[in-house]
Amino acid sequence: MGFEVDIFGGQLDADYLEWLVDVHAADIHRHFSRLWDYYANPIVELSGGGAAERKVNESGRCYVQAQEYGLPARITGLAHSPQAGVFGSQAVKDIQRKEVVVENDLAWRVNAAADFLFGKPISLISKSPDSRRRSEIESILMAVFAANGGLGFFQDMAVLGSVYGFVDCFIRPGEFITEGLSTSLAPSTQSHPLASVLQRAQAIDLELIEAPRALPVLDEDDYRVIRHYVQHFHQKRNAVGKRHSFLSRILGATGHRSDTRQVVAVTEITSAEHWQRYEDKELVAEGELPWGFLPVVHIQNVAQPYYYEGVSDVEPLIPLQDELNTRLSDRASRITFQSFKMYLGKGIEGFENKPISPGRMWCTDNPDASILEFGGDAAAPNEHLHISEIREAMDKASSVTPAMAGILKDRLGNLTSAVALRLTFMGMLSKNERKRHTYSEGLKRICRMVLSIFDTAGIYKTSEVERDVEIVFPSPLPENTMERLKEAQIKRELGVPAEQVLKELGYETAQD
């Protein structure tokens, strides 16, 4: 069966949706899955009997890593195709697998950037003119984020955005919220008690959408406007196909891994007014959205003009990561051949059967006999210099230096002041400020949507002004407590509300 999109009022073309799901989704999934594989670098064990498995097992390591995709065949002995990836590789004839070394320099850089952005709890400050309402709104919003993981939610958002270049947040109110819609249509300004509102706030699901499953339909004249949000992914069911149950038991008994669970292709379509859900292109559910807006917030990792996707922290580092792994593998192969001394004996009978150990001697009557020693590790300064330059290039491209991970290596000098520390981390701090802007704008939109949903459902009434919030990020660098207190005192003298100053300092204010 095909897609039945008449509910969207002719604004979505069924043929275009077919192309998105059947053609474009595969390209999107391949591209973004490659970025995630380079970040996570998963390991897959090879236990079959094919040529590729036999070649891998010859090296003593019965597994391959995702970042081997960028290594040349002269090292891995495997040929990779763009469609199959590293885990669908083919063995190359007459090429032996060498020492494969993969040093994942991407993961720790992405994690360090996420720690700088959301390493400490952020503060949400309401712009409501009433102090009591400010306190209530902040409590509601913090309850929503706490129910979705708290600081872990923000860190997951930062990691997904850093890897893919963007992250989308889908706001799902849940049935507990929509129960009050029937009574909210009556003209009333009364809200529920705060304790009841906080309980309902925990029912809101802030779902972070993975980039491989996102297929947004953008406005033809403005790439920043999402007309329809389409998700396409394969969902595994908690059931095993009957025709595979016997085979799975056999494979399980022999030690081979097999996943024969039922899988269904899910397609979700959402607009500002309606939504649909398809399973294997068969309509299983649909309905209306009463909120008056598309409940999706799009956040770019680093702003990129004229593109829906932002700038990924992983994609520009992939060529450098491949070059680093190649040179490290070459060095490992050289060390393997040169770390052990070898001997060439001439004119000595049975030399190949004589052991080499301390206290042993060989004798012969042949005056032309000789023993030639070769091998042993030798210095390769150009190799070390090249590897160091690759690492420095990754430092410049990512703005994340080893100092962020606590590796100093006598490069920092005498850092006795906060100014010197900021100069050292200037690249990372500048990039972090760019991310703070995009992520704070996204979090503000999430807060506005949540409060608007509560207002529409009659749970907690708010005006447009009261839905504005300010996101306060704590400094990622160590700070002098006395300097922060002096700065707070100056802000109070300038007229900044005491409540806001205390929140910036990390103190909770008592509710009225």
mmCIF file with all atom_site columns, C-alpha atoms in Angstrom, residues 316-480:
data_model
loop_
_atom_site.group_PDB
_atom_site.id
_atom_site.type_symbol
_atom_site.label_atom_id
_atom_site.label_alt_id
_atom_site.label_comp_id
_atom_site.label_asym_id
_atom_site.label_entity_id
_atom_site.label_seq_id
_atom_site.pdbx_PDB_ins_code
_atom_site.Cartn_x
_atom_site.Cartn_y
_atom_site.Cartn_z
_atom_site.occupancy
_atom_site.B_iso_or_equiv
_atom_site.pdbx_formal_charge
_atom_site.auth_seq_id
_atom_site.auth_comp_id
_atom_site.auth_asym_id
_atom_site.auth_atom_id
_atom_site.pdbx_PDB_model_num
ATOM 1   C CA . PRO A 1 316 ? 36.093 17.554  8.738  1.00 0.00 ? 316 PRO A CA 1
ATOM 2   C CA . LEU A 1 317 ? 38.337 15.374  10.935 1.00 0.00 ? 317 LEU A CA 1
ATOM 3   C CA . ILE A 1 318 ? 37.724 12.093  9.089  1.00 0.00 ? 318 ILE A CA 1
ATOM 4   C CA . PRO A 1 319 ? 40.528 12.545  6.481  1.00 0.00 ? 319 PRO A CA 1
ATOM 5   C CA . LEU A 1 320 ? 43.016 13.446  9.211  1.00 0.00 ? 320 LEU A CA 1
ATOM 6   C CA . GLN A 1 321 ? 41.840 10.496  11.331 1.00 0.00 ? 321 GLN A CA 1
ATOM 7   C CA . ASP A 1 322 ? 42.386 8.161   8.366  1.00 0.00 ? 322 ASP A CA 1
ATOM 8   C CA . GLU A 1 323 ? 45.878 9.543   7.784  1.00 0.00 ? 323 GLU A CA 1
ATOM 9   C CA . LEU A 1 324 ? 46.747 9.169   11.476 1.00 0.00 ? 324 LEU A CA 1
ATOM 10  C CA . ASN A 1 325 ? 45.558 5.550   11.572 1.00 0.00 ? 325 ASN A CA 1
ATOM 11  C CA . THR A 1 326 ? 47.456 4.801   8.359  1.00 0.00 ? 326 THR A CA 1
ATOM 12  C CA . ARG A 1 327 ? 50.754 6.136   9.708  1.00 0.00 ? 327 ARG A CA 1
ATOM 13  C CA . LEU A 1 328 ? 50.288 4.442   13.068 1.00 0.00 ? 328 LEU A CA 1
ATOM 14  C CA . SER A 1 329 ? 49.636 1.134   11.296 1.00 0.00 ? 329 SER A CA 1
ATOM 15  C CA . ASP A 1 330 ? 52.717 1.627   9.108  1.00 0.00 ? 330 ASP A CA 1
ATOM 16  C CA . ARG A 1 331 ? 54.818 2.303   12.177 1.00 0.00 ? 331 ARG A CA 1
ATOM 17  C CA . ALA A 1 332 ? 53.459 -0.802  13.890 1.00 0.00 ? 332 ALA A CA 1
ATOM 18  C CA . SER A 1 333 ? 54.369 -2.922  10.858 1.00 0.00 ? 333 SER A CA 1
ATOM 19  C CA . ARG A 1 334 ? 57.856 -1.463  10.773 1.00 0.00 ? 334 ARG A CA 1
ATOM 20  C CA . ILE A 1 335 ? 58.341 -2.122  14.481 1.00 0.00 ? 335 ILE A CA 1
ATOM 21  C CA . THR A 1 336 ? 57.128 -5.703  14.026 1.00 0.00 ? 336 THR A CA 1
ATOM 22  C CA . PHE A 1 337 ? 59.826 -6.348  11.436 1.00 0.00 ? 337 PHE A CA 1
ATOM 23  C CA . GLN A 1 338 ? 62.625 -4.382  13.079 1.00 0.00 ? 338 GLN A CA 1
ATOM 24  C CA . SER A 1 339 ? 62.116 -4.930  16.807 1.00 0.00 ? 339 SER A CA 1
ATOM 25  C CA . PHE A 1 340 ? 63.643 -8.440  16.673 1.00 0.00 ? 340 PHE A CA 1
ATOM 26  C CA . LYS A 1 341 ? 67.207 -9.068  15.527 1.00 0.00 ? 341 LYS A CA 1
ATOM 27  C CA . MET A 1 342 ? 67.748 -11.605 12.783 1.00 0.00 ? 342 MET A CA 1
ATOM 28  C CA . TYR A 1 343 ? 70.883 -13.508 11.776 1.00 0.00 ? 343 TYR A CA 1
ATOM 29  C CA . LEU A 1 344 ? 72.221 -14.725 8.447  1.00 0.00 ? 344 LEU A CA 1
ATOM 30  C CA . GLY A 1 345 ? 74.711 -17.539 8.873  1.00 0.00 ? 345 GLY A CA 1
ATOM 31  C CA . LYS A 1 346 ? 77.075 -18.511 6.026  1.00 0.00 ? 346 LYS A CA 1
ATOM 32  C CA . GLY A 1 347 ? 79.221 -21.640 5.888  1.00 0.00 ? 347 GLY A CA 1
ATOM 33  C CA . ILE A 1 348 ? 77.925 -23.115 9.198  1.00 0.00 ? 348 ILE A CA 1
ATOM 34  C CA . GLU A 1 349 ? 76.380 -26.524 8.948  1.00 0.00 ? 349 GLU A CA 1
ATOM 35  C CA . GLY A 1 350 ? 72.913 -26.872 10.535 1.00 0.00 ? 350 GLY A CA 1
ATOM 36  C CA . PHE A 1 351 ? 72.816 -23.222 11.484 1.00 0.00 ? 351 PHE A CA 1
ATOM 37  C CA . GLU A 1 352 ? 69.043 -23.075 10.946 1.00 0.00 ? 352 GLU A CA 1
ATOM 38  C CA . ASN A 1 353 ? 68.532 -25.667 13.718 1.00 0.00 ? 353 ASN A CA 1
ATOM 39  C CA . LYS A 1 354 ? 70.848 -24.115 16.302 1.00 0.00 ? 354 LYS A CA 1
ATOM 40  C CA . PRO A 1 355 ? 69.202 -22.124 19.113 1.00 0.00 ? 355 PRO A CA 1
ATOM 41  C CA . ILE A 1 356 ? 70.166 -18.500 19.748 1.00 0.00 ? 356 ILE A CA 1
ATOM 42  C CA . SER A 1 357 ? 70.663 -17.805 23.426 1.00 0.00 ? 357 SER A CA 1
ATOM 43  C CA . PRO A 1 358 ? 73.332 -16.431 25.798 1.00 0.00 ? 358 PRO A CA 1
ATOM 44  C CA . GLY A 1 359 ? 76.342 -18.667 26.485 1.00 0.00 ? 359 GLY A CA 1
ATOM 45  C CA . ARG A 1 360 ? 76.164 -20.605 23.193 1.00 0.00 ? 360 ARG A CA 1
ATOM 46  C CA . MET A 1 361 ? 78.876 -20.662 20.513 1.00 0.00 ? 361 MET A CA 1
ATOM 47  C CA . TRP A 1 362 ? 79.179 -22.019 16.972 1.00 0.00 ? 362 TRP A CA 1
ATOM 48  C CA . CYS A 1 363 ? 82.297 -23.546 15.469 1.00 0.00 ? 363 CYS A CA 1
ATOM 49  C CA . THR A 1 364 ? 83.187 -24.541 11.910 1.00 0.00 ? 364 THR A CA 1
ATOM 50  C CA . ASP A 1 365 ? 86.201 -25.450 9.834  1.00 0.00 ? 365 ASP A CA 1
ATOM 51  C CA . ASN A 1 366 ? 85.123 -23.176 7.009  1.00 0.00 ? 366 ASN A CA 1
ATOM 52  C CA . PRO A 1 367 ? 87.360 -20.072 6.993  1.00 0.00 ? 367 PRO A CA 1
ATOM 53  C CA . ASP A 1 368 ? 84.750 -18.180 4.922  1.00 0.00 ? 368 ASP A CA 1
ATOM 54  C CA . ALA A 1 369 ? 81.971 -18.708 7.478  1.00 0.00 ? 369 ALA A CA 1
ATOM 55  C CA . SER A 1 370 ? 80.285 -15.615 8.882  1.00 0.00 ? 370 SER A CA 1
ATOM 56  C CA . ILE A 1 371 ? 77.210 -14.511 10.861 1.00 0.00 ? 371 ILE A CA 1
ATOM 57  C CA . LEU A 1 372 ? 75.500 -11.329 9.729  1.00 0.00 ? 372 LEU A CA 1
ATOM 58  C CA . GLU A 1 373 ? 73.229 -9.532  12.171 1.00 0.00 ? 373 GLU A CA 1
ATOM 59  C CA . PHE A 1 374 ? 70.460 -7.292  10.887 1.00 0.00 ? 374 PHE A CA 1
ATOM 60  C CA . GLY A 1 375 ? 67.152 -5.855  12.092 1.00 0.00 ? 375 GLY A CA 1
ATOM 61  C CA . GLY A 1 376 ? 66.527 -4.180  15.392 1.00 0.00 ? 376 GLY A CA 1
ATOM 62  C CA . ASP A 1 377 ? 64.562 -1.024  15.996 1.00 0.00 ? 377 ASP A CA 1
ATOM 63  C CA . ALA A 1 378 ? 65.904 2.074   14.287 1.00 0.00 ? 378 ALA A CA 1
ATOM 64  C CA . ALA A 1 379 ? 65.035 5.709   14.745 1.00 0.00 ? 379 ALA A CA 1
ATOM 65  C CA . ALA A 1 380 ? 62.609 7.252   12.239 1.00 0.00 ? 380 ALA A CA 1
ATOM 66  C CA . PRO A 1 381 ? 62.443 10.998  13.050 1.00 0.00 ? 381 PRO A CA 1
ATOM 67  C CA . ASN A 1 382 ? 60.452 11.868  9.915  1.00 0.00 ? 382 ASN A CA 1
ATOM 68  C CA . GLU A 1 383 ? 57.783 9.370   10.861 1.00 0.00 ? 383 GLU A CA 1
ATOM 69  C CA . HIS A 1 384 ? 57.393 10.776  14.359 1.00 0.00 ? 384 HIS A CA 1
ATOM 70  C CA . LEU A 1 385 ? 57.347 14.332  12.983 1.00 0.00 ? 385 LEU A CA 1
ATOM 71  C CA . HIS A 1 386 ? 54.649 13.460  10.467 1.00 0.00 ? 386 HIS A CA 1
ATOM 72  C CA . ILE A 1 387 ? 52.432 11.878  13.136 1.00 0.00 ? 387 ILE A CA 1
ATOM 73  C CA . SER A 1 388 ? 52.906 14.904  15.411 1.00 0.00 ? 388 SER A CA 1
ATOM 74  C CA . GLU A 1 389 ? 51.941 17.270  12.586 1.00 0.00 ? 389 GLU A CA 1
ATOM 75  C CA . ILE A 1 390 ? 48.787 15.254  11.912 1.00 0.00 ? 390 ILE A CA 1
ATOM 76  C CA . ARG A 1 391 ? 47.775 15.543  15.561 1.00 0.00 ? 391 ARG A CA 1
ATOM 77  C CA . GLU A 1 392 ? 48.423 19.290  15.498 1.00 0.00 ? 392 GLU A CA 1
ATOM 78  C CA . ALA A 1 393 ? 46.311 19.593  12.363 1.00 0.00 ? 393 ALA A CA 1
ATOM 79  C CA . MET A 1 394 ? 43.454 17.840  14.174 1.00 0.00 ? 394 MET A CA 1
ATOM 80  C CA . ASP A 1 395 ? 43.921 20.245  17.089 1.00 0.00 ? 395 ASP A CA 1
ATOM 81  C CA . LYS A 1 396 ? 43.534 23.228  14.765 1.00 0.00 ? 396 LYS A CA 1
ATOM 82  C CA . ALA A 1 397 ? 40.616 21.763  12.839 1.00 0.00 ? 397 ALA A CA 1
ATOM 83  C CA . SER A 1 398 ? 38.649 20.808  15.956 1.00 0.00 ? 398 SER A CA 1
ATOM 84  C CA . SER A 1 399 ? 39.785 23.622  18.310 1.00 0.00 ? 399 SER A CA 1
ATOM 85  C CA . VAL A 1 400 ? 40.087 20.862  20.943 1.00 0.00 ? 400 VAL A CA 1
ATOM 86  C CA . THR A 1 401 ? 43.641 20.403  22.169 1.00 0.00 ? 401 THR A CA 1
ATOM 87  C CA . PRO A 1 402 ? 45.031 17.654  24.435 1.00 0.00 ? 402 PRO A CA 1
ATOM 88  C CA . ALA A 1 403 ? 45.072 20.219  27.243 1.00 0.00 ? 403 ALA A CA 1
ATOM 89  C CA . MET A 1 404 ? 41.256 19.919  27.319 1.00 0.00 ? 404 MET A CA 1
ATOM 90  C CA . ALA A 1 405 ? 41.699 16.291  28.362 1.00 0.00 ? 405 ALA A CA 1
ATOM 91  C CA . GLY A 1 406 ? 44.275 17.163  31.024 1.00 0.00 ? 406 GLY A CA 1
ATOM 92  C CA . ILE A 1 407 ? 47.351 16.263  28.937 1.00 0.00 ? 407 ILE A CA 1
ATOM 93  C CA . LEU A 1 408 ? 49.764 19.150  29.441 1.00 0.00 ? 408 LEU A CA 1
ATOM 94  C CA . LYS A 1 409 ? 53.126 17.925  28.073 1.00 0.00 ? 409 LYS A CA 1
ATOM 95  C CA . ASP A 1 410 ? 54.950 21.044  29.328 1.00 0.00 ? 410 ASP A CA 1
ATOM 96  C CA . ARG A 1 411 ? 53.275 23.215  26.692 1.00 0.00 ? 411 ARG A CA 1
ATOM 97  C CA . LEU A 1 412 ? 51.302 25.564  28.910 1.00 0.00 ? 412 LEU A CA 1
ATOM 98  C CA . GLY A 1 413 ? 54.136 27.358  30.597 1.00 0.00 ? 413 GLY A CA 1
ATOM 99  C CA . ASN A 1 414 ? 53.400 29.420  33.689 1.00 0.00 ? 414 ASN A CA 1
ATOM 100 C CA . LEU A 1 415 ? 49.611 29.695  33.951 1.00 0.00 ? 415 LEU A CA 1
ATOM 101 C CA . THR A 1 416 ? 49.217 31.705  37.140 1.00 0.00 ? 416 THR A CA 1
ATOM 102 C CA . SER A 1 417 ? 46.251 33.810  36.016 1.00 0.00 ? 417 SER A CA 1
ATOM 103 C CA . ALA A 1 418 ? 42.819 33.266  34.515 1.00 0.00 ? 418 ALA A CA 1
ATOM 104 C CA . VAL A 1 419 ? 43.799 35.480  31.564 1.00 0.00 ? 419 VAL A CA 1
ATOM 105 C CA . ALA A 1 420 ? 46.653 33.162  30.590 1.00 0.00 ? 420 ALA A CA 1
ATOM 106 C CA . LEU A 1 421 ? 44.335 30.153  30.852 1.00 0.00 ? 421 LEU A CA 1
ATOM 107 C CA . ARG A 1 422 ? 41.739 31.820  28.624 1.00 0.00 ? 422 ARG A CA 1
ATOM 108 C CA . LEU A 1 423 ? 44.376 32.681  26.041 1.00 0.00 ? 423 LEU A CA 1
ATOM 109 C CA . THR A 1 424 ? 45.450 29.034  25.967 1.00 0.00 ? 424 THR A CA 1
ATOM 110 C CA . PHE A 1 425 ? 41.874 27.873  25.455 1.00 0.00 ? 425 PHE A CA 1
ATOM 111 C CA . MET A 1 426 ? 40.857 30.756  23.194 1.00 0.00 ? 426 MET A CA 1
ATOM 112 C CA . GLY A 1 427 ? 40.015 28.577  20.178 1.00 0.00 ? 427 GLY A CA 1
ATOM 113 C CA . MET A 1 428 ? 37.854 26.218  22.204 1.00 0.00 ? 428 MET A CA 1
ATOM 114 C CA . LEU A 1 429 ? 36.143 29.038  24.099 1.00 0.00 ? 429 LEU A CA 1
ATOM 115 C CA . SER A 1 430 ? 35.312 30.897  20.871 1.00 0.00 ? 430 SER A CA 1
ATOM 116 C CA . LYS A 1 431 ? 33.783 27.798  19.312 1.00 0.00 ? 431 LYS A CA 1
ATOM 117 C CA . ASN A 1 432 ? 31.962 27.086  22.559 1.00 0.00 ? 432 ASN A CA 1
ATOM 118 C CA . GLU A 1 433 ? 30.380 30.548  22.450 1.00 0.00 ? 433 GLU A CA 1
ATOM 119 C CA . ARG A 1 434 ? 29.090 29.878  18.928 1.00 0.00 ? 434 ARG A CA 1
ATOM 120 C CA . LYS A 1 435 ? 27.532 26.623  20.144 1.00 0.00 ? 435 LYS A CA 1
ATOM 121 C CA . ARG A 1 436 ? 26.028 28.332  23.176 1.00 0.00 ? 436 ARG A CA 1
ATOM 122 C CA . HIS A 1 437 ? 24.091 30.665  20.899 1.00 0.00 ? 437 HIS A CA 1
ATOM 123 C CA . THR A 1 438 ? 22.569 27.914  18.744 1.00 0.00 ? 438 THR A CA 1
ATOM 124 C CA . TYR A 1 439 ? 21.798 25.581  21.641 1.00 0.00 ? 439 TYR A CA 1
ATOM 125 C CA . SER A 1 440 ? 20.387 28.327  23.856 1.00 0.00 ? 440 SER A CA 1
ATOM 126 C CA . GLU A 1 441 ? 18.042 29.459  21.069 1.00 0.00 ? 441 GLU A CA 1
ATOM 127 C CA . GLY A 1 442 ? 16.907 25.871  20.639 1.00 0.00 ? 442 GLY A CA 1
ATOM 128 C CA . LEU A 1 443 ? 16.306 25.420  24.367 1.00 0.00 ? 443 LEU A CA 1
ATOM 129 C CA . LYS A 1 444 ? 14.317 28.659  24.444 1.00 0.00 ? 444 LYS A CA 1
ATOM 130 C CA . ARG A 1 445 ? 12.051 27.350  21.682 1.00 0.00 ? 445 ARG A CA 1
ATOM 131 C CA . ILE A 1 446 ? 11.571 24.084  23.590 1.00 0.00 ? 446 ILE A CA 1
ATOM 132 C CA . CYS A 1 447 ? 10.556 26.024  26.704 1.00 0.00 ? 447 CYS A CA 1
ATOM 133 C CA . ARG A 1 448 ? 8.137  28.204  24.747 1.00 0.00 ? 448 ARG A CA 1
ATOM 134 C CA . MET A 1 449 ? 6.523  25.158  23.140 1.00 0.00 ? 449 MET A CA 1
ATOM 135 C CA . VAL A 1 450 ? 6.133  23.367  26.473 1.00 0.00 ? 450 VAL A CA 1
ATOM 136 C CA . LEU A 1 451 ? 4.493  26.397  28.087 1.00 0.00 ? 451 LEU A CA 1
ATOM 137 C CA . SER A 1 452 ? 2.275  26.890  25.039 1.00 0.00 ? 452 SER A CA 1
ATOM 138 C CA . ILE A 1 453 ? 1.149  23.242  25.259 1.00 0.00 ? 453 ILE A CA 1
ATOM 139 C CA . PHE A 1 454 ? 0.305  23.717  28.946 1.00 0.00 ? 454 PHE A CA 1
ATOM 140 C CA . ASP A 1 455 ? -1.601 26.871  28.086 1.00 0.00 ? 455 ASP A CA 1
ATOM 141 C CA . THR A 1 456 ? -3.605 25.201  25.300 1.00 0.00 ? 456 THR A CA 1
ATOM 142 C CA . ALA A 1 457 ? -4.382 22.187  27.485 1.00 0.00 ? 457 ALA A CA 1
ATOM 143 C CA . GLY A 1 458 ? -5.571 24.465  30.299 1.00 0.00 ? 458 GLY A CA 1
ATOM 144 C CA . ILE A 1 459 ? -2.968 23.108  32.703 1.00 0.00 ? 459 ILE A CA 1
ATOM 145 C CA . TYR A 1 460 ? -1.005 26.307  33.302 1.00 0.00 ? 460 TYR A CA 1
ATOM 146 C CA . LYS A 1 461 ? -2.010 29.575  31.629 1.00 0.00 ? 461 LYS A CA 1
ATOM 147 C CA . THR A 1 462 ? 0.781  31.840  30.388 1.00 0.00 ? 462 THR A CA 1
ATOM 148 C CA . SER A 1 463 ? 1.096  34.836  28.093 1.00 0.00 ? 463 SER A CA 1
ATOM 149 C CA . GLU A 1 464 ? 3.566  35.279  25.250 1.00 0.00 ? 464 GLU A CA 1
ATOM 150 C CA . VAL A 1 465 ? 5.800  37.438  27.421 1.00 0.00 ? 465 VAL A CA 1
ATOM 151 C CA . GLU A 1 466 ? 5.886  34.888  30.232 1.00 0.00 ? 466 GLU A CA 1
ATOM 152 C CA . ARG A 1 467 ? 7.064  32.154  27.851 1.00 0.00 ? 467 ARG A CA 1
ATOM 153 C CA . ASP A 1 468 ? 10.375 33.881  27.228 1.00 0.00 ? 468 ASP A CA 1
ATOM 154 C CA . VAL A 1 469 ? 13.294 32.464  29.200 1.00 0.00 ? 469 VAL A CA 1
ATOM 155 C CA . GLU A 1 470 ? 16.990 33.122  29.434 1.00 0.00 ? 470 GLU A CA 1
ATOM 156 C CA . ILE A 1 471 ? 19.547 30.308  29.351 1.00 0.00 ? 471 ILE A CA 1
ATOM 157 C CA . VAL A 1 472 ? 22.546 30.859  31.608 1.00 0.00 ? 472 VAL A CA 1
ATOM 158 C CA . PHE A 1 473 ? 25.618 28.697  30.982 1.00 0.00 ? 473 PHE A CA 1
ATOM 159 C CA . PRO A 1 474 ? 28.191 28.421  33.770 1.00 0.00 ? 474 PRO A CA 1
ATOM 160 C CA . SER A 1 475 ? 31.809 29.026  32.876 1.00 0.00 ? 475 SER A CA 1
ATOM 161 C CA . PRO A 1 476 ? 33.599 25.811  31.871 1.00 0.00 ? 476 PRO A CA 1
ATOM 162 C CA . LEU A 1 477 ? 36.898 27.069  33.298 1.00 0.00 ? 477 LEU A CA 1
ATOM 163 C CA . PRO A 1 478 ? 37.901 27.043  36.959 1.00 0.00 ? 478 PRO A CA 1
ATOM 164 C CA . GLU A 1 479 ? 37.065 30.404  38.507 1.00 0.00 ? 479 GLU A CA 1
ATOM 165 C CA . ASN A 1 480 ? 38.076 32.366  41.546 1.00 0.00 ? 480 ASN A CA 1
#
